[in-house]
Amino acid sequence: MEGRKAFGWAARDTSGILSPYSFNLRKTGSEDVVLKVLYCGVDHTDLHQMRNEIHSTNYPLVPGHEVVGEVVELGSELGPVENACLANPTWSNIATTKIFTFNDTNKDGSPTRGGFSSAMVVHQRFVVRIPKKLAPDQAAPLLCAGVTAYSPLKQFMGSNKVLNAGILGLGGVGHLGVLIAKAMGHHVTVISSSDKKREEALEILGADAFLVSSNAAEMEGAANSLDYILDTVPALHPLRSYLSLLKVDGKLIIVAAVPKPLQFDAVDIILGKRTITGSFIGSMEETQEILEFWADKGLKSFIETVTMDYVNEAFERMERNDVRFRFVLDVAGSNLE
């Protein structure tokens, strides 16, 4: 297995522009699986690392961490597994020592390459199964965006009252957060900087209310009304106005990797006993849970599927919020060479 060639698209400098690239897969270990990549989600974190905005990028960089694949080879110690599997193969989401899906170093010293590629070698611990009722392309956004929203929201499952939820931002993570919170029985308010996504939020995703953060009267009217806010905005934004929306003991949960420091006034959390907290992706158990949750609830990810030759334009559109609501790459259906 060592030396098998794979094909993908890589960024080579801080422009973040992707182009064809070939590399050798690492040696298959006894507990590894080899995946033929079928689909891969397109995420803001990919773009930040492609441009060296976070995590000190090592080029050439093959991004992609919402990876859906078919198992084509097993390590010597593994028994039969179902063919269709998917992976977001970060070694651990909260461990002190991590090996990230891409822009990191494997234990053998080789660089990690992401899912914008024809194949990957993954430890079996970081592979989960797709429920039969869930299409592979639908599963892709759940592997990062979906579990990123699900992991912090599962703490509210089983509440004996209807919680008032705020979802800040309506992109890839935000739209999934709306669907998850609604499926949990929460009263969901989407918070956005403009009125452009009101119809999408209310009519397509089924949110209960829509709040324009640039409208001072609307924000004042919604003060002290929310039990929690899931903050999914991956760009610099002020926190003070959003903290004012929280009830006493309310939580602002930050899940987006913002490349610059966020700021708030201490008095805004002290007076209301409010909490600012963060959540990073989710565990492998939670990843399997969100897939089962999605299938059991009959939920639908809103995706636009494109081939690899469109990926640079997809990132440009994603930056303009010109996608409903997540790009997914049809890797297996693309000419990677």
mmCIF file of C-alpha atoms in Angstrom, residues 1-293:
data_model
loop_
_atom_site.group_PDB
_atom_site.id
_atom_site.type_symbol
_atom_site.label_atom_id
_atom_site.label_comp_id
_atom_site.label_asym_id
_atom_site.label_seq_id
_atom_site.Cartn_x
_atom_site.Cartn_y
_atom_site.Cartn_z
ATOM 1 C CA MET A 1 0.000 0.000 0.000
ATOM 2 C CA GLU A 2 2.891 2.386 0.676
ATOM 3 C CA GLY A 3 3.555 4.610 -2.299
ATOM 4 C CA ARG A 4 0.108 4.282 -3.881
ATOM 5 C CA LYS A 5 -0.561 7.488 -5.739
ATOM 6 C CA ALA A 6 -3.599 9.644 -5.061
ATOM 7 C CA PHE A 7 -4.874 12.667 -6.942
ATOM 8 C CA GLY A 8 -6.405 15.788 -5.488
ATOM 9 C CA TRP A 9 -6.500 19.569 -5.625
ATOM 10 C CA ALA A 10 -4.145 21.610 -3.451
ATOM 11 C CA ALA A 11 -3.433 25.201 -2.451
ATOM 12 C CA ARG A 12 0.197 26.153 -2.943
ATOM 13 C CA ASP A 13 0.325 29.653 -1.420
ATOM 14 C CA THR A 14 -1.712 32.178 0.556
ATOM 15 C CA SER A 15 -3.889 33.013 -2.453
ATOM 16 C CA GLY A 16 -5.756 29.832 -1.539
ATOM 17 C CA ILE A 17 -6.284 28.949 -5.208
ATOM 18 C CA LEU A 18 -6.623 25.186 -5.700
ATOM 19 C CA SER A 19 -5.198 23.237 -8.629
ATOM 20 C CA PRO A 20 -4.469 19.563 -9.470
ATOM 21 C CA TYR A 21 -1.888 17.826 -7.323
ATOM 22 C CA SER A 22 -0.682 14.237 -6.895
ATOM 23 C CA PHE A 23 0.830 12.634 -3.797
ATOM 24 C CA ASN A 24 1.516 9.255 -2.197
ATOM 25 C CA LEU A 25 -0.772 7.869 0.477
ATOM 26 C CA ARG A 26 0.798 6.810 3.742
ATOM 27 C CA LYS A 27 1.344 3.146 4.479
ATOM 28 C CA THR A 28 -1.797 1.290 5.557
ATOM 29 C CA GLY A 29 -1.569 0.230 9.196
ATOM 30 C CA SER A 30 -3.096 -2.900 10.683
ATOM 31 C CA GLU A 31 -6.130 -0.968 11.984
ATOM 32 C CA ASP A 32 -6.496 1.403 9.056
ATOM 33 C CA VAL A 33 -9.045 1.523 6.267
ATOM 34 C CA VAL A 34 -8.463 2.866 2.780
ATOM 35 C CA LEU A 35 -11.306 5.023 1.506
ATOM 36 C CA LYS A 36 -12.182 5.858 -2.047
ATOM 37 C CA VAL A 37 -13.475 9.395 -1.559
ATOM 38 C CA LEU A 38 -16.985 9.915 -2.943
ATOM 39 C CA TYR A 39 -18.032 13.327 -1.612
ATOM 40 C CA CYS A 40 -16.523 16.067 0.523
ATOM 41 C CA GLY A 41 -18.146 19.135 2.043
ATOM 42 C CA VAL A 42 -16.769 22.648 1.513
ATOM 43 C CA ASP A 43 -16.192 24.566 4.741
ATOM 44 C CA HIS A 44 -14.971 28.022 5.818
ATOM 45 C CA THR A 45 -12.228 26.340 7.860
ATOM 46 C CA ASP A 46 -10.823 24.923 4.624
ATOM 47 C CA LEU A 47 -10.617 28.437 3.205
ATOM 48 C CA HIS A 48 -8.985 29.908 6.333
ATOM 49 C CA GLN A 49 -6.257 27.272 6.215
ATOM 50 C CA MET A 50 -5.828 27.527 2.432
ATOM 51 C CA ARG A 51 -5.002 31.221 3.000
ATOM 52 C CA ASN A 52 -2.856 30.632 6.085
ATOM 53 C CA GLU A 53 -5.284 32.565 8.293
ATOM 54 C CA ILE A 54 -5.286 29.918 11.050
ATOM 55 C CA HIS A 55 -3.096 26.986 12.103
ATOM 56 C CA SER A 56 0.099 28.065 10.235
ATOM 57 C CA THR A 57 -0.438 26.369 6.890
ATOM 58 C CA ASN A 58 2.116 24.049 5.327
ATOM 59 C CA TYR A 59 1.920 24.022 1.525
ATOM 60 C CA PRO A 60 0.992 22.265 -0.689
ATOM 61 C CA LEU A 61 -2.280 21.858 1.220
ATOM 62 C CA VAL A 62 -5.015 19.391 0.225
ATOM 63 C CA PRO A 63 -8.068 20.540 2.244
ATOM 64 C CA GLY A 64 -11.373 18.837 3.001
ATOM 65 C CA HIS A 65 -12.590 17.310 6.258
ATOM 66 C CA GLU A 66 -16.256 16.366 5.636
ATOM 67 C CA VAL A 67 -15.251 13.194 3.854
ATOM 68 C CA VAL A 68 -17.637 10.541 2.591
ATOM 69 C CA GLY A 69 -16.034 7.447 1.175
ATOM 70 C CA GLU A 70 -16.309 3.798 0.299
ATOM 71 C CA VAL A 71 -14.019 1.329 2.061
ATOM 72 C CA VAL A 72 -11.841 -0.374 -0.549
ATOM 73 C CA GLU A 73 -9.151 -1.923 1.636
ATOM 74 C CA LEU A 74 -8.816 -3.032 5.250
ATOM 75 C CA GLY A 75 -5.846 -3.302 7.582
ATOM 76 C CA SER A 76 -4.704 -6.788 8.551
ATOM 77 C CA GLU A 77 -6.450 -6.766 11.959
ATOM 78 C CA LEU A 78 -9.871 -5.653 10.715
ATOM 79 C CA GLY A 79 -12.864 -7.813 9.885
ATOM 80 C CA PRO A 80 -15.629 -7.071 7.369
ATOM 81 C CA VAL A 81 -17.242 -3.624 7.458
ATOM 82 C CA GLU A 82 -20.013 -2.080 5.413
ATOM 83 C CA ASN A 83 -18.803 -0.640 2.132
ATOM 84 C CA ALA A 84 -20.256 2.848 2.513
ATOM 85 C CA CYS A 85 -18.547 4.732 5.302
ATOM 86 C CA LEU A 86 -17.614 8.286 6.039
ATOM 87 C CA ALA A 87 -14.960 9.979 8.044
ATOM 88 C CA ASN A 88 -13.993 13.259 9.659
ATOM 89 C CA PRO A 89 -10.737 11.704 10.775
ATOM 90 C CA THR A 90 -9.374 14.151 13.336
ATOM 91 C CA TRP A 91 -7.751 12.063 16.044
ATOM 92 C CA SER A 92 -9.734 13.711 18.817
ATOM 93 C CA ASN A 93 -11.787 16.862 18.975
ATOM 94 C CA ILE A 94 -10.731 17.815 22.524
ATOM 95 C CA ALA A 95 -7.580 15.805 23.227
ATOM 96 C CA THR A 96 -4.388 17.651 24.122
ATOM 97 C CA THR A 97 -2.609 15.933 21.233
ATOM 98 C CA LYS A 98 -4.456 15.886 17.919
ATOM 99 C CA ILE A 99 -3.736 14.889 14.353
ATOM 100 C CA PHE A 100 -5.928 16.950 12.044
ATOM 101 C CA THR A 101 -7.427 15.643 8.843
ATOM 102 C CA PHE A 102 -5.199 17.967 6.813
ATOM 103 C CA ASN A 103 -2.421 20.494 7.443
ATOM 104 C CA ASP A 104 -0.859 18.247 10.065
ATOM 105 C CA THR A 105 1.639 15.398 10.344
ATOM 106 C CA ASN A 106 0.906 11.679 10.569
ATOM 107 C CA LYS A 107 2.716 9.552 13.147
ATOM 108 C CA ASP A 108 5.063 8.332 10.409
ATOM 109 C CA GLY A 109 6.087 11.916 9.611
ATOM 110 C CA SER A 110 4.107 12.240 6.392
ATOM 111 C CA PRO A 111 1.757 15.228 5.895
ATOM 112 C CA THR A 112 -1.967 14.678 6.289
ATOM 113 C CA ARG A 113 -4.058 15.294 3.171
ATOM 114 C CA GLY A 114 -7.785 16.024 3.199
ATOM 115 C CA GLY A 115 -10.808 14.853 1.277
ATOM 116 C CA PHE A 116 -10.335 16.985 -1.841
ATOM 117 C CA SER A 117 -8.577 13.867 -3.108
ATOM 118 C CA SER A 118 -9.237 10.493 -4.671
ATOM 119 C CA ALA A 119 -8.374 8.399 -1.605
ATOM 120 C CA MET A 120 -7.445 8.534 2.068
ATOM 121 C CA VAL A 121 -5.986 6.197 4.687
ATOM 122 C CA VAL A 122 -7.853 6.505 7.988
ATOM 123 C CA HIS A 123 -7.636 4.708 11.328
ATOM 124 C CA GLN A 124 -10.793 2.660 11.816
ATOM 125 C CA ARG A 125 -11.550 4.518 15.061
ATOM 126 C CA PHE A 126 -12.367 7.614 13.037
ATOM 127 C CA VAL A 127 -14.753 6.067 10.544
ATOM 128 C CA VAL A 128 -18.531 5.923 11.092
ATOM 129 C CA ARG A 129 -21.323 4.252 9.157
ATOM 130 C CA ILE A 130 -23.931 5.929 7.018
ATOM 131 C CA PRO A 131 -27.487 4.854 7.910
ATOM 132 C CA LYS A 132 -29.163 3.165 4.949
ATOM 133 C CA LYS A 133 -31.841 5.864 4.831
ATOM 134 C CA LEU A 134 -29.242 8.636 4.372
ATOM 135 C CA ALA A 135 -27.778 9.457 0.944
ATOM 136 C CA PRO A 136 -23.964 9.851 0.938
ATOM 137 C CA ASP A 137 -23.982 13.415 -0.407
ATOM 138 C CA GLN A 138 -26.537 14.391 2.247
ATOM 139 C CA ALA A 139 -24.260 12.967 4.924
ATOM 140 C CA ALA A 140 -21.196 15.045 4.006
ATOM 141 C CA PRO A 141 -22.196 18.349 5.704
ATOM 142 C CA LEU A 142 -23.082 16.497 8.894
ATOM 143 C CA LEU A 143 -19.470 15.416 9.474
ATOM 144 C CA CYS A 144 -18.303 18.876 10.507
ATOM 145 C CA ALA A 145 -21.097 21.446 10.183
ATOM 146 C CA GLY A 146 -23.765 19.076 11.469
ATOM 147 C CA VAL A 147 -21.913 17.646 14.450
ATOM 148 C CA THR A 148 -20.525 21.122 15.231
ATOM 149 C CA ALA A 149 -24.122 22.267 15.800
ATOM 150 C CA TYR A 150 -25.367 19.005 17.310
ATOM 151 C CA SER A 151 -22.646 18.551 19.938
ATOM 152 C CA PRO A 152 -23.384 21.735 21.950
ATOM 153 C CA LEU A 153 -27.148 21.519 21.384
ATOM 154 C CA LYS A 154 -27.539 17.952 22.671
ATOM 155 C CA GLN A 155 -27.128 19.308 26.222
ATOM 156 C CA PHE A 156 -30.606 20.810 25.801
ATOM 157 C CA MET A 157 -32.284 17.570 24.699
ATOM 158 C CA GLY A 158 -34.985 16.309 27.023
ATOM 159 C CA SER A 159 -35.779 19.701 28.504
ATOM 160 C CA ASN A 160 -39.172 19.790 30.217
ATOM 161 C CA LYS A 161 -39.913 23.197 28.691
ATOM 162 C CA VAL A 162 -39.755 24.734 25.237
ATOM 163 C CA LEU A 163 -36.432 26.536 24.971
ATOM 164 C CA ASN A 164 -36.031 29.786 23.084
ATOM 165 C CA ALA A 165 -33.085 29.264 20.763
ATOM 166 C CA GLY A 166 -31.120 31.770 18.709
ATOM 167 C CA ILE A 167 -29.104 30.739 15.661
ATOM 168 C CA LEU A 168 -26.663 33.483 14.666
ATOM 169 C CA GLY A 169 -25.722 33.199 11.001
ATOM 170 C CA LEU A 170 -27.455 31.156 8.327
ATOM 171 C CA GLY A 171 -24.684 29.441 6.407
ATOM 172 C CA GLY A 172 -23.591 25.822 6.387
ATOM 173 C CA VAL A 173 -23.497 25.355 10.167
ATOM 174 C CA GLY A 174 -26.323 27.794 10.873
ATOM 175 C CA HIS A 175 -28.913 26.168 8.624
ATOM 176 C CA LEU A 176 -28.167 22.777 10.159
ATOM 177 C CA GLY A 177 -28.411 24.331 13.624
ATOM 178 C CA VAL A 178 -31.923 25.569 12.779
ATOM 179 C CA LEU A 179 -33.001 22.108 11.631
ATOM 180 C CA ILE A 180 -31.495 20.395 14.682
ATOM 181 C CA ALA A 181 -32.977 22.856 17.195
ATOM 182 C CA LYS A 182 -36.419 22.601 15.563
ATOM 183 C CA ALA A 183 -36.221 18.802 15.610
ATOM 184 C CA MET A 184 -35.446 19.040 19.351
ATOM 185 C CA GLY A 185 -38.655 21.040 19.847
ATOM 186 C CA HIS A 186 -37.110 24.453 20.467
ATOM 187 C CA HIS A 187 -38.600 27.807 19.455
ATOM 188 C CA VAL A 188 -35.990 29.004 16.974
ATOM 189 C CA THR A 189 -35.071 32.597 16.115
ATOM 190 C CA VAL A 190 -32.617 33.139 13.270
ATOM 191 C CA ILE A 191 -30.401 36.197 13.763
ATOM 192 C CA SER A 192 -28.883 37.738 10.652
ATOM 193 C CA SER A 193 -27.259 41.038 9.740
ATOM 194 C CA SER A 194 -29.785 41.779 7.000
ATOM 195 C CA ASP A 195 -33.279 40.833 5.884
ATOM 196 C CA LYS A 196 -32.052 38.894 2.824
ATOM 197 C CA LYS A 197 -32.449 35.429 4.327
ATOM 198 C CA ARG A 198 -35.777 35.962 6.114
ATOM 199 C CA GLU A 199 -37.817 33.908 3.645
ATOM 200 C CA GLU A 200 -35.253 31.096 3.602
ATOM 201 C CA ALA A 201 -35.193 30.966 7.385
ATOM 202 C CA LEU A 202 -38.949 31.018 7.912
ATOM 203 C CA GLU A 203 -40.358 29.302 4.824
ATOM 204 C CA ILE A 204 -37.660 26.807 3.866
ATOM 205 C CA LEU A 205 -36.011 25.905 7.173
ATOM 206 C CA GLY A 206 -39.073 26.380 9.382
ATOM 207 C CA ALA A 207 -37.647 28.851 11.898
ATOM 208 C CA ASP A 208 -40.207 30.505 14.169
ATOM 209 C CA ALA A 209 -38.815 34.052 14.053
ATOM 210 C CA PHE A 210 -36.254 36.175 12.261
ATOM 211 C CA LEU A 211 -34.260 38.983 13.822
ATOM 212 C CA VAL A 212 -32.182 41.558 11.918
ATOM 213 C CA SER A 213 -29.203 42.457 14.089
ATOM 214 C CA SER A 214 -28.686 45.813 12.340
ATOM 215 C CA ASN A 215 -32.225 46.874 13.292
ATOM 216 C CA ALA A 216 -31.888 48.504 16.718
ATOM 217 C CA ALA A 217 -35.626 48.431 17.416
ATOM 218 C CA GLU A 218 -35.896 44.710 16.662
ATOM 219 C CA MET A 219 -32.874 43.930 18.833
ATOM 220 C CA GLU A 220 -34.202 45.992 21.723
ATOM 221 C CA GLY A 221 -37.566 44.265 21.468
ATOM 222 C CA ALA A 222 -35.894 40.847 21.670
ATOM 223 C CA ALA A 223 -33.692 41.655 24.677
ATOM 224 C CA ASN A 224 -33.558 39.017 27.432
ATOM 225 C CA SER A 225 -35.620 36.557 25.371
ATOM 226 C CA LEU A 226 -33.301 33.671 24.437
ATOM 227 C CA ASP A 227 -32.066 30.714 26.479
ATOM 228 C CA TYR A 228 -29.078 30.226 24.204
ATOM 229 C CA ILE A 229 -27.499 31.472 20.996
ATOM 230 C CA LEU A 230 -25.489 29.240 18.689
ATOM 231 C CA ASP A 231 -22.966 31.620 17.105
ATOM 232 C CA THR A 232 -21.954 30.226 13.697
ATOM 233 C CA VAL A 233 -20.502 33.398 12.120
ATOM 234 C CA PRO A 234 -16.931 32.730 10.842
ATOM 235 C CA ALA A 235 -16.020 36.419 10.460
ATOM 236 C CA LEU A 236 -15.240 39.166 12.987
ATOM 237 C CA HIS A 237 -18.404 40.453 14.679
ATOM 238 C CA PRO A 238 -19.260 42.308 17.927
ATOM 239 C CA LEU A 239 -20.691 40.165 20.719
ATOM 240 C CA ARG A 240 -22.259 42.818 22.933
ATOM 241 C CA SER A 241 -25.549 43.212 21.061
ATOM 242 C CA TYR A 242 -26.063 39.447 20.948
ATOM 243 C CA LEU A 243 -25.336 38.975 24.659
ATOM 244 C CA SER A 244 -28.168 41.410 25.374
ATOM 245 C CA LEU A 245 -30.605 38.943 23.781
ATOM 246 C CA LEU A 246 -29.903 36.280 26.394
ATOM 247 C CA LYS A 247 -31.993 35.637 29.487
ATOM 248 C CA VAL A 248 -30.408 35.339 32.909
ATOM 249 C CA ASP A 249 -28.088 32.284 32.833
ATOM 250 C CA GLY A 250 -28.250 32.266 29.039
ATOM 251 C CA LYS A 251 -25.435 30.841 26.937
ATOM 252 C CA LEU A 252 -23.635 32.199 23.894
ATOM 253 C CA ILE A 253 -22.041 29.176 22.230
ATOM 254 C CA ILE A 254 -19.301 30.003 19.718
ATOM 255 C CA VAL A 255 -18.574 27.290 17.153
ATOM 256 C CA ALA A 256 -17.009 29.200 14.226
ATOM 257 C CA ALA A 257 -13.247 29.590 13.793
ATOM 258 C CA VAL A 258 -13.047 33.381 13.572
ATOM 259 C CA PRO A 259 -9.535 34.398 12.405
ATOM 260 C CA LYS A 260 -9.436 37.544 14.589
ATOM 261 C CA PRO A 261 -10.131 38.080 18.336
ATOM 262 C CA LEU A 262 -13.736 38.623 19.414
ATOM 263 C CA GLN A 263 -14.507 41.255 22.063
ATOM 264 C CA PHE A 264 -17.167 41.819 24.714
ATOM 265 C CA ASP A 265 -17.725 43.926 27.823
ATOM 266 C CA ALA A 266 -17.446 42.046 31.098
ATOM 267 C CA VAL A 267 -20.535 43.791 32.503
ATOM 268 C CA ASP A 268 -22.662 42.190 29.789
ATOM 269 C CA ILE A 269 -22.035 38.720 31.188
ATOM 270 C CA ILE A 270 -21.705 39.612 34.874
ATOM 271 C CA LEU A 271 -25.097 41.308 35.259
ATOM 272 C CA GLY A 272 -27.063 38.535 33.584
ATOM 273 C CA LYS A 273 -24.957 35.603 34.818
ATOM 274 C CA ARG A 274 -24.498 34.843 31.151
ATOM 275 C CA THR A 275 -21.919 32.441 29.781
ATOM 276 C CA ILE A 276 -19.736 32.584 26.686
ATOM 277 C CA THR A 277 -18.545 29.147 25.752
ATOM 278 C CA GLY A 278 -17.168 27.295 22.760
ATOM 279 C CA SER A 279 -17.515 23.918 21.148
ATOM 280 C CA PHE A 280 -15.157 22.234 18.681
ATOM 281 C CA ILE A 281 -16.722 19.799 16.186
ATOM 282 C CA GLY A 282 -17.797 16.753 18.263
ATOM 283 C CA SER A 283 -16.734 13.268 19.299
ATOM 284 C CA MET A 284 -16.918 10.242 17.022
ATOM 285 C CA GLU A 285 -19.863 9.013 19.089
ATOM 286 C CA GLU A 286 -21.661 12.301 18.485
ATOM 287 C CA THR A 287 -20.836 12.090 14.790
ATOM 288 C CA GLN A 288 -22.583 8.723 14.590
ATOM 289 C CA GLU A 289 -25.438 10.161 16.665
ATOM 290 C CA ILE A 290 -26.082 13.079 14.297
ATOM 291 C CA LEU A 291 -26.185 10.714 11.325
ATOM 292 C CA GLU A 292 -28.742 8.506 13.085
ATOM 293 C CA PHE A 293 -30.653 11.591 14.300
#
